[in-house]
mmCIF file of C-alpha atoms in Angstrom:
data_model
loop_
_atom_site.group_PDB
_atom_site.id
_atom_site.type_symbol
_atom_site.label_atom_id
_atom_site.label_comp_id
_atom_site.label_asym_id
_atom_site.label_seq_id
_atom_site.Cartn_x
_atom_site.Cartn_y
_atom_site.Cartn_z
ATOM 1 C CA MET A 1 31.790 -30.630 30.612
ATOM 2 C CA THR A 2 34.191 -29.560 33.846
ATOM 3 C CA LYS A 3 37.765 -30.198 33.325
ATOM 4 C CA THR A 4 39.429 -30.967 36.634
ATOM 5 C CA ASN A 5 43.558 -29.414 36.338
ATOM 6 C CA TYR A 6 46.121 -31.855 37.844
ATOM 7 C CA THR A 7 49.935 -30.939 38.865
ATOM 8 C CA LEU A 8 51.942 -33.081 36.476
ATOM 9 C CA VAL A 9 54.153 -35.254 38.793
ATOM 10 C CA THR A 10 57.837 -35.164 37.388
ATOM 11 C CA GLU A 11 59.352 -37.059 39.972
ATOM 12 C CA PHE A 12 58.780 -38.938 43.176
ATOM 13 C CA ILE A 13 60.078 -38.983 46.758
ATOM 14 C CA LEU A 14 61.068 -42.315 48.552
ATOM 15 C CA LEU A 15 60.550 -42.061 52.237
ATOM 16 C CA GLY A 16 62.977 -45.490 52.755
ATOM 17 C CA LEU A 17 63.050 -47.373 55.710
ATOM 18 C CA THR A 18 63.853 -44.624 58.495
ATOM 19 C CA ASP A 19 64.654 -41.251 58.606
ATOM 20 C CA THR A 20 66.817 -41.365 61.640
ATOM 21 C CA LEU A 21 70.550 -40.766 60.672
ATOM 22 C CA GLU A 22 72.499 -42.996 62.510
ATOM 23 C CA LEU A 23 69.898 -45.841 61.319
ATOM 24 C CA GLN A 24 70.598 -44.975 57.863
ATOM 25 C CA ILE A 25 74.415 -45.411 58.377
ATOM 26 C CA ILE A 26 73.971 -48.814 59.835
ATOM 27 C CA LEU A 27 71.182 -50.184 57.482
ATOM 28 C CA PHE A 28 73.597 -48.961 54.515
ATOM 29 C CA LEU A 29 76.445 -50.875 55.917
ATOM 30 C CA LEU A 30 74.128 -53.900 56.414
ATOM 31 C CA PHE A 31 72.840 -53.451 52.754
ATOM 32 C CA PHE A 32 76.064 -53.202 51.327
ATOM 33 C CA VAL A 33 77.455 -56.179 52.918
ATOM 34 C CA ILE A 34 74.062 -58.155 51.821
ATOM 35 C CA TYR A 35 74.512 -56.601 48.169
ATOM 36 C CA THR A 36 77.916 -57.555 47.951
ATOM 37 C CA PHE A 37 77.224 -61.167 48.891
ATOM 38 C CA THR A 38 74.102 -61.524 46.710
ATOM 39 C CA VAL A 39 76.026 -60.749 43.748
ATOM 40 C CA LEU A 40 79.455 -62.670 44.800
ATOM 41 C CA GLY A 41 77.213 -65.390 45.659
ATOM 42 C CA ASN A 42 75.106 -65.715 42.542
ATOM 43 C CA ALA A 43 78.148 -64.736 40.058
ATOM 44 C CA GLY A 44 79.804 -67.556 41.684
ATOM 45 C CA MET A 45 77.301 -69.671 41.210
ATOM 46 C CA ILE A 46 76.761 -69.114 37.860
ATOM 47 C CA TYR A 47 80.635 -69.260 36.949
ATOM 48 C CA LEU A 48 81.063 -72.914 39.132
ATOM 49 C CA ILE A 49 77.974 -73.807 36.839
ATOM 50 C CA ARG A 50 79.758 -73.317 33.452
ATOM 51 C CA ALA A 51 83.264 -74.302 34.768
ATOM 52 C CA ASP A 52 82.495 -77.675 35.684
ATOM 53 C CA PRO A 53 81.135 -80.048 32.909
ATOM 54 C CA ARG A 54 79.339 -82.353 35.796
ATOM 55 C CA LEU A 55 77.167 -79.561 36.633
ATOM 56 C CA HIS A 56 75.767 -79.002 32.566
ATOM 57 C CA THR A 57 72.655 -80.578 33.560
ATOM 58 C CA PRO A 58 68.909 -79.425 33.477
ATOM 59 C CA MET A 59 68.878 -78.786 37.073
ATOM 60 C CA TYR A 60 71.746 -76.540 37.309
ATOM 61 C CA PHE A 61 70.835 -74.776 33.964
ATOM 62 C CA PHE A 62 67.925 -73.389 35.816
ATOM 63 C CA LEU A 63 69.780 -72.949 38.905
ATOM 64 C CA ALA A 64 72.250 -70.615 36.615
ATOM 65 C CA ASN A 65 69.203 -68.467 35.421
ATOM 66 C CA LEU A 66 67.721 -68.360 38.883
ATOM 67 C CA SER A 67 71.372 -67.091 40.030
ATOM 68 C CA PHE A 68 71.193 -64.486 36.971
ATOM 69 C CA VAL A 69 67.705 -63.374 37.724
ATOM 70 C CA ASP A 70 68.615 -62.814 41.753
ATOM 71 C CA ILE A 71 71.382 -60.590 40.749
ATOM 72 C CA CYS A 72 69.318 -58.281 38.441
ATOM 73 C CA TYR A 73 66.269 -58.505 40.815
ATOM 74 C CA SER A 74 68.408 -57.133 43.645
ATOM 75 C CA SER A 75 70.101 -54.493 41.551
ATOM 76 C CA THR A 76 66.590 -53.348 40.465
ATOM 77 C CA THR A 77 66.020 -51.795 44.054
ATOM 78 C CA THR A 78 68.991 -52.269 46.457
ATOM 79 C CA PRO A 79 71.747 -49.750 44.853
ATOM 80 C CA LYS A 80 69.128 -47.033 44.834
ATOM 81 C CA MET A 81 67.851 -48.030 48.329
ATOM 82 C CA MET A 82 71.401 -47.544 49.252
ATOM 83 C CA VAL A 83 71.993 -44.133 47.506
ATOM 84 C CA ASP A 84 68.755 -42.784 49.365
ATOM 85 C CA LEU A 85 70.132 -43.926 52.655
ATOM 86 C CA LEU A 86 72.750 -41.537 52.190
ATOM 87 C CA SER A 87 71.136 -38.821 50.681
ATOM 88 C CA GLU A 88 69.148 -35.969 51.787
ATOM 89 C CA LYS A 89 67.223 -36.020 48.330
ATOM 90 C CA LYS A 90 65.748 -39.008 48.221
ATOM 91 C CA THR A 91 63.872 -38.681 44.564
ATOM 92 C CA ILE A 92 63.431 -40.853 41.569
ATOM 93 C CA SER A 93 62.203 -39.178 38.111
ATOM 94 C CA PHE A 94 58.614 -40.401 36.980
ATOM 95 C CA ALA A 95 60.257 -42.292 34.192
ATOM 96 C CA GLY A 96 62.517 -43.686 36.289
ATOM 97 C CA CYS A 97 60.115 -44.949 38.972
ATOM 98 C CA PHE A 98 57.930 -46.958 36.393
ATOM 99 C CA LEU A 99 61.358 -48.130 34.747
ATOM 100 C CA GLN A 100 62.350 -49.586 38.093
ATOM 101 C CA LEU A 101 58.679 -51.318 38.457
ATOM 102 C CA TYR A 102 58.914 -52.749 35.165
ATOM 103 C CA PHE A 103 62.266 -54.662 35.887
ATOM 104 C CA TYR A 104 60.807 -55.510 39.172
ATOM 105 C CA ILE A 105 57.806 -57.235 38.033
ATOM 106 C CA ALA A 106 59.444 -58.754 35.015
ATOM 107 C CA LEU A 107 62.308 -60.235 37.390
ATOM 108 C CA ALA A 108 59.881 -61.256 40.028
ATOM 109 C CA THR A 109 57.532 -62.923 37.595
ATOM 110 C CA THR A 110 60.321 -64.996 35.919
ATOM 111 C CA GLU A 111 61.624 -66.044 39.154
ATOM 112 C CA CYS A 112 58.224 -67.533 40.013
ATOM 113 C CA ILE A 113 58.169 -69.490 36.778
ATOM 114 C CA LEU A 114 61.665 -70.497 37.163
ATOM 115 C CA PHE A 115 60.951 -72.057 40.482
ATOM 116 C CA GLY A 116 57.919 -73.806 38.877
ATOM 117 C CA LEU A 117 60.311 -75.232 35.916
ATOM 118 C CA MET A 118 62.800 -76.410 38.755
ATOM 119 C CA ALA A 119 59.988 -78.269 40.174
ATOM 120 C CA TYR A 120 59.081 -80.011 37.078
ATOM 121 C CA ASP A 121 62.440 -80.904 36.437
ATOM 122 C CA ARG A 122 62.985 -82.733 39.787
ATOM 123 C CA TYR A 123 59.837 -84.486 38.940
ATOM 124 C CA VAL A 124 61.036 -85.851 35.805
ATOM 125 C CA ALA A 125 64.414 -86.599 37.029
ATOM 126 C CA ILE A 126 63.072 -88.584 40.032
ATOM 127 C CA CYS A 127 59.635 -90.042 38.649
ATOM 128 C CA ASN A 128 60.891 -90.581 34.988
ATOM 129 C CA PRO A 129 64.597 -91.039 35.260
ATOM 130 C CA LEU A 130 64.888 -93.288 31.954
ATOM 131 C CA LEU A 131 63.313 -90.404 29.742
ATOM 132 C CA TYR A 132 65.182 -87.666 31.515
ATOM 133 C CA SER A 133 67.612 -86.789 29.095
ATOM 134 C CA LEU A 134 64.951 -86.981 26.329
ATOM 135 C CA ILE A 135 62.267 -84.958 28.028
ATOM 136 C CA MET A 136 64.560 -82.409 29.270
ATOM 137 C CA SER A 137 67.004 -82.010 26.361
ATOM 138 C CA ARG A 138 69.244 -78.964 26.043
ATOM 139 C CA THR A 139 66.552 -77.475 23.248
ATOM 140 C CA VAL A 140 63.523 -77.960 25.692
ATOM 141 C CA CYS A 141 65.579 -76.393 28.528
ATOM 142 C CA LEU A 142 66.452 -73.371 26.249
ATOM 143 C CA LYS A 143 62.942 -73.046 25.149
ATOM 144 C CA MET A 144 61.735 -73.209 28.841
ATOM 145 C CA ALA A 145 63.899 -70.513 29.994
ATOM 146 C CA ALA A 146 63.100 -68.291 27.166
ATOM 147 C CA GLY A 147 59.499 -68.557 27.885
ATOM 148 C CA ALA A 148 60.226 -67.759 31.569
ATOM 149 C CA PHE A 149 61.749 -64.479 30.681
ATOM 150 C CA THR A 150 59.316 -63.473 27.820
ATOM 151 C CA ALA A 151 56.174 -64.129 30.067
ATOM 152 C CA GLY A 152 58.003 -62.001 32.786
ATOM 153 C CA LEU A 153 58.621 -59.166 30.136
ATOM 154 C CA LEU A 154 54.910 -59.363 28.878
ATOM 155 C CA ASN A 155 53.335 -59.659 32.219
ATOM 156 C CA SER A 156 55.192 -56.575 33.510
ATOM 157 C CA MET A 157 54.558 -54.572 30.354
ATOM 158 C CA VAL A 158 50.812 -55.074 30.872
ATOM 159 C CA ASN A 159 50.759 -54.363 34.419
ATOM 160 C CA THR A 160 53.428 -51.458 34.282
ATOM 161 C CA SER A 161 51.565 -49.696 31.443
ATOM 162 C CA TYR A 162 48.426 -49.724 33.735
ATOM 163 C CA VAL A 163 49.831 -48.390 36.857
ATOM 164 C CA SER A 164 51.676 -45.389 34.522
ATOM 165 C CA SER A 165 48.465 -44.438 33.116
ATOM 166 C CA LEU A 166 46.996 -43.300 36.514
ATOM 167 C CA SER A 167 46.860 -39.532 37.734
ATOM 168 C CA PHE A 168 49.139 -38.517 40.435
ATOM 169 C CA CYS A 169 47.515 -35.583 41.837
ATOM 170 C CA ARG A 170 47.546 -35.882 45.604
ATOM 171 C CA SER A 171 51.170 -36.319 46.754
ATOM 172 C CA ASN A 172 54.588 -37.369 45.085
ATOM 173 C CA VAL A 173 55.771 -39.061 48.448
ATOM 174 C CA ILE A 174 55.847 -42.723 48.340
ATOM 175 C CA HIS A 175 56.140 -44.484 51.897
ATOM 176 C CA HIS A 176 58.555 -47.139 50.478
ATOM 177 C CA PHE A 177 62.185 -47.709 49.571
ATOM 178 C CA PHE A 178 61.445 -48.354 45.830
ATOM 179 C CA CYS A 179 58.537 -47.903 43.183
ATOM 180 C CA ASP A 180 55.975 -50.838 44.121
ATOM 181 C CA SER A 181 52.351 -50.736 42.758
ATOM 182 C CA PRO A 182 50.532 -50.848 46.252
ATOM 183 C CA PRO A 183 52.232 -47.387 47.306
ATOM 184 C CA LEU A 184 51.771 -45.868 43.989
ATOM 185 C CA PHE A 185 47.894 -47.032 44.036
ATOM 186 C CA LYS A 186 47.567 -45.181 47.273
ATOM 187 C CA LEU A 187 49.044 -41.975 45.447
ATOM 188 C CA SER A 188 47.063 -42.049 42.718
ATOM 189 C CA CYS A 189 44.177 -39.537 42.495
ATOM 190 C CA SER A 190 42.056 -41.736 39.714
ATOM 191 C CA ASP A 191 39.918 -44.736 40.363
ATOM 192 C CA THR A 192 42.453 -47.856 40.677
ATOM 193 C CA ARG A 193 39.861 -50.384 41.223
ATOM 194 C CA LEU A 194 40.186 -51.919 37.768
ATOM 195 C CA THR A 195 43.983 -51.332 37.743
ATOM 196 C CA GLU A 196 44.308 -53.178 41.061
ATOM 197 C CA SER A 197 42.018 -56.265 39.886
ATOM 198 C CA ILE A 198 43.978 -56.471 36.722
ATOM 199 C CA PHE A 199 47.146 -56.312 39.049
ATOM 200 C CA SER A 200 45.877 -58.864 41.334
ATOM 201 C CA THR A 201 44.824 -61.091 38.816
ATOM 202 C CA PHE A 202 48.095 -61.434 37.006
ATOM 203 C CA ALA A 203 49.875 -61.822 40.411
ATOM 204 C CA GLY A 204 47.352 -64.506 41.378
ATOM 205 C CA VAL A 205 47.692 -66.211 38.205
ATOM 206 C CA ASN A 206 51.470 -66.177 38.079
ATOM 207 C CA MET A 207 52.033 -67.289 41.687
ATOM 208 C CA VAL A 208 49.105 -69.694 41.927
ATOM 209 C CA GLY A 209 50.139 -71.365 38.527
ATOM 210 C CA ALA A 210 53.711 -71.831 39.420
ATOM 211 C CA LEU A 211 52.476 -72.955 42.864
ATOM 212 C CA LEU A 212 50.260 -75.646 41.501
ATOM 213 C CA VAL A 213 53.114 -76.849 39.399
ATOM 214 C CA ILE A 214 55.273 -76.980 42.532
ATOM 215 C CA PHE A 215 52.875 -78.880 44.816
ATOM 216 C CA ILE A 216 51.556 -81.211 41.730
ATOM 217 C CA SER A 217 55.346 -82.109 40.807
ATOM 218 C CA TYR A 218 56.599 -82.594 44.755
ATOM 219 C CA SER A 219 53.344 -84.706 45.382
ATOM 220 C CA TYR A 220 54.429 -87.226 42.552
ATOM 221 C CA ILE A 221 57.907 -86.856 43.848
ATOM 222 C CA LEU A 222 56.863 -87.851 47.545
ATOM 223 C CA PHE A 223 55.027 -90.764 46.218
ATOM 224 C CA SER A 224 58.067 -92.003 44.173
ATOM 225 C CA ILE A 225 60.112 -91.418 47.045
ATOM 226 C CA PHE A 226 58.388 -93.748 49.372
ATOM 227 C CA ARG A 227 58.222 -96.458 46.877
ATOM 228 C CA ILE A 228 62.014 -96.254 47.155
ATOM 229 C CA HIS A 229 63.335 -99.536 49.337
ATOM 230 C CA SER A 230 66.715 -98.324 49.725
ATOM 231 C CA GLY A 231 67.061 -95.926 52.443
ATOM 232 C CA GLU A 232 70.615 -94.366 50.859
ATOM 233 C CA GLY A 233 68.243 -93.808 47.753
ATOM 234 C CA ARG A 234 65.481 -91.917 49.672
ATOM 235 C CA ARG A 235 68.129 -89.721 51.347
ATOM 236 C CA LYS A 236 69.569 -88.867 47.899
ATOM 237 C CA ALA A 237 65.945 -87.727 46.489
ATOM 238 C CA PHE A 238 65.432 -85.937 49.502
ATOM 239 C CA SER A 239 68.845 -83.888 49.279
ATOM 240 C CA THR A 240 68.450 -83.200 45.719
ATOM 241 C CA CYS A 241 64.747 -81.597 46.546
ATOM 242 C CA ALA A 242 65.073 -80.127 50.131
ATOM 243 C CA SER A 243 67.365 -76.936 48.725
ATOM 244 C CA HIS A 244 64.790 -76.122 45.912
ATOM 245 C CA LEU A 245 61.938 -76.501 48.682
ATOM 246 C CA THR A 246 63.721 -74.336 51.091
ATOM 247 C CA ALA A 247 63.897 -71.431 48.549
ATOM 248 C CA ILE A 248 60.378 -71.810 47.607
ATOM 249 C CA ILE A 249 58.978 -71.187 51.132
ATOM 250 C CA LEU A 250 61.400 -68.352 51.453
ATOM 251 C CA PHE A 251 60.281 -66.693 48.646
ATOM 252 C CA TYR A 252 56.543 -67.278 48.356
ATOM 253 C CA SER A 253 56.015 -66.755 51.808
ATOM 254 C CA THR A 254 57.108 -63.239 51.863
ATOM 255 C CA THR A 255 55.843 -62.414 48.271
ATOM 256 C CA SER A 256 52.274 -63.890 48.867
ATOM 257 C CA TYR A 257 51.794 -62.169 52.138
ATOM 258 C CA THR A 258 52.482 -58.609 50.016
ATOM 259 C CA TYR A 259 50.510 -59.259 46.809
ATOM 260 C CA LEU A 260 47.856 -62.089 47.336
ATOM 261 C CA ARG A 261 46.117 -60.214 50.318
ATOM 262 C CA PRO A 262 43.232 -57.442 50.002
ATOM 263 C CA SER A 263 44.346 -54.033 49.391
ATOM 264 C CA SER A 264 42.466 -52.816 52.620
ATOM 265 C CA SER A 265 44.798 -54.631 54.760
ATOM 266 C CA TYR A 266 47.987 -53.111 53.112
ATOM 267 C CA SER A 267 50.396 -52.123 56.079
ATOM 268 C CA LEU A 268 53.062 -49.716 54.985
ATOM 269 C CA SER A 269 55.471 -50.857 57.868
ATOM 270 C CA GLN A 270 54.788 -54.583 57.690
ATOM 271 C CA ASP A 271 55.103 -54.623 53.766
ATOM 272 C CA LYS A 272 58.575 -52.844 53.822
ATOM 273 C CA VAL A 273 59.695 -55.835 56.230
ATOM 274 C CA ALA A 274 58.479 -58.190 53.792
ATOM 275 C CA SER A 275 59.989 -56.331 50.683
ATOM 276 C CA VAL A 276 63.524 -56.489 52.196
ATOM 277 C CA PHE A 277 63.355 -60.274 52.448
ATOM 278 C CA TYR A 278 62.275 -60.929 48.871
ATOM 279 C CA THR A 279 64.102 -58.205 47.226
ATOM 280 C CA ALA A 280 67.395 -58.349 49.170
ATOM 281 C CA VAL A 281 67.672 -60.908 51.572
ATOM 282 C CA ILE A 282 66.251 -63.926 49.714
ATOM 283 C CA PRO A 283 68.633 -63.126 46.494
ATOM 284 C CA MET A 284 71.511 -63.397 48.838
ATOM 285 C CA LEU A 285 70.464 -66.816 50.552
ATOM 286 C CA ASN A 286 69.573 -68.502 47.122
ATOM 287 C CA PRO A 287 73.474 -69.797 46.479
ATOM 288 C CA LEU A 288 73.985 -70.222 50.299
ATOM 289 C CA VAL A 289 70.941 -72.732 50.269
ATOM 290 C CA TYR A 290 71.686 -74.435 46.913
ATOM 291 C CA SER A 291 75.359 -74.927 47.810
ATOM 292 C CA LEU A 292 75.473 -75.871 51.611
ATOM 293 C CA ARG A 293 73.220 -78.646 51.102
ATOM 294 C CA ASN A 294 74.735 -79.927 47.475
ATOM 295 C CA LYS A 295 77.624 -82.117 47.517
ATOM 296 C CA GLU A 296 78.065 -81.404 43.784
ATOM 297 C CA VAL A 297 78.560 -78.001 43.845
ATOM 298 C CA LYS A 298 80.719 -78.199 47.055
ATOM 299 C CA ARG A 299 82.765 -80.493 44.802
ATOM 300 C CA ALA A 300 82.921 -78.122 42.159
ATOM 301 C CA LEU A 301 84.013 -75.265 44.426
ATOM 302 C CA GLY A 302 86.641 -77.458 45.596
ATOM 303 C CA ASN A 303 87.886 -77.987 41.997
ATOM 304 C CA VAL A 304 87.995 -74.570 41.493
ATOM 305 C CA ILE A 305 89.793 -73.783 44.557
ATOM 306 C CA THR A 306 92.379 -76.503 43.819
ATOM 307 C CA ARG A 307 93.087 -75.536 40.258
ATOM 308 C CA ARG A 308 93.558 -71.594 41.156
ATOM 309 C CA LYS A 309 95.863 -72.959 43.888
ATOM 310 C CA PHE A 310 97.984 -75.546 42.454
ATOM 311 C CA PRO A 311 97.789 -74.585 38.892
ATOM 312 C CA SER A 312 101.106 -76.247 37.923
ATOM 313 C CA PHE A 313 100.092 -79.755 38.914
ATOM 314 C CA LEU A 314 97.174 -79.510 36.751
#
C-alpha cells in the first residue's frame, strides 16, 4: 500500500482584506472605531438592563445575552484582523486557527438561536399577554439561554473536529481575514465532500430552524396586531417588534449568503465583504438598533445619566 507523505502545517497565513499599506492603515483606524463602539455599546446595553429594574423582563434578559454574544463574537475575529493590518507577518498557529473557528461557530450558532428565542418571547407577549409571566418565567428564560449556549458549543465542537481532522498539504495561505470553514476547505488536500456536507447540514438546520421559529412567531404576531382596534395599540406592538426584525434581517441576509449557497459559487472577495458585515459591523449596530427605537432603553439611559450628573439630589 502506497503512503503519501504530507508536510505538517504548523501555522497559517491570513491574507486579510488588502495588501496595500495605505488601505491597511485606513482600515485599521476604521475597525478600531467599529470595535470600540461594539464593546462600549453592547457593554452599555448590558449595564442599562442590569441597572434599571423596569428592564428586568424576558425581552431584555435575551437582549443582554445577545449583547454579551456580540462582544465575544466580534472579539473572536476583529482584534486579530486589526493586528494583522499593521503586521508584516500575518500568521496564526494551527491550534489558534481552529480555536478561533471553534468560538466563531459557537457564538454564531448561539446568536441564531437567541434571535429565535427573542421572536418567541415577542409572540407570547403579544398573543398571550395574560399567560406571559407564567410561560416566560425566570427559570424558563434561564433554561432557554443555557440551551442556546450549549447548542452553540456542541454544534461548534462537531464542526470544528471534522474540519481540523482534514489534511493540509497544498498551501497554508488562507484567503481571508480569519479562520473560516469555506477557505479552509479550499486549502485541504483531503476529500472534503463529507465534511462540507456535515457543515452545510448543521448550518442549514440551525439557521433554517431559527428562521422557521421567527417566521411562525411573527405570522401569529401580525394576525394579532391586525385584530387590535386601537391605532395606538398597533403602533406600540409594531414598535416592540421593529427593532428585532431589523436586527434579524441584517444578520441573516449576510450569513445566509455565505453559508447557505453551494460551495462551487464561493467567491473570495464577495465573502470577505459579507464577513466584515456579520463579524464586525452588525455587532456594532445591534445596540443602536435596539436603543434608538426603544423608549424604555432611552428612559433608562436618561436615568443613568441623571444619576451620574446630579448624585446629591437622588
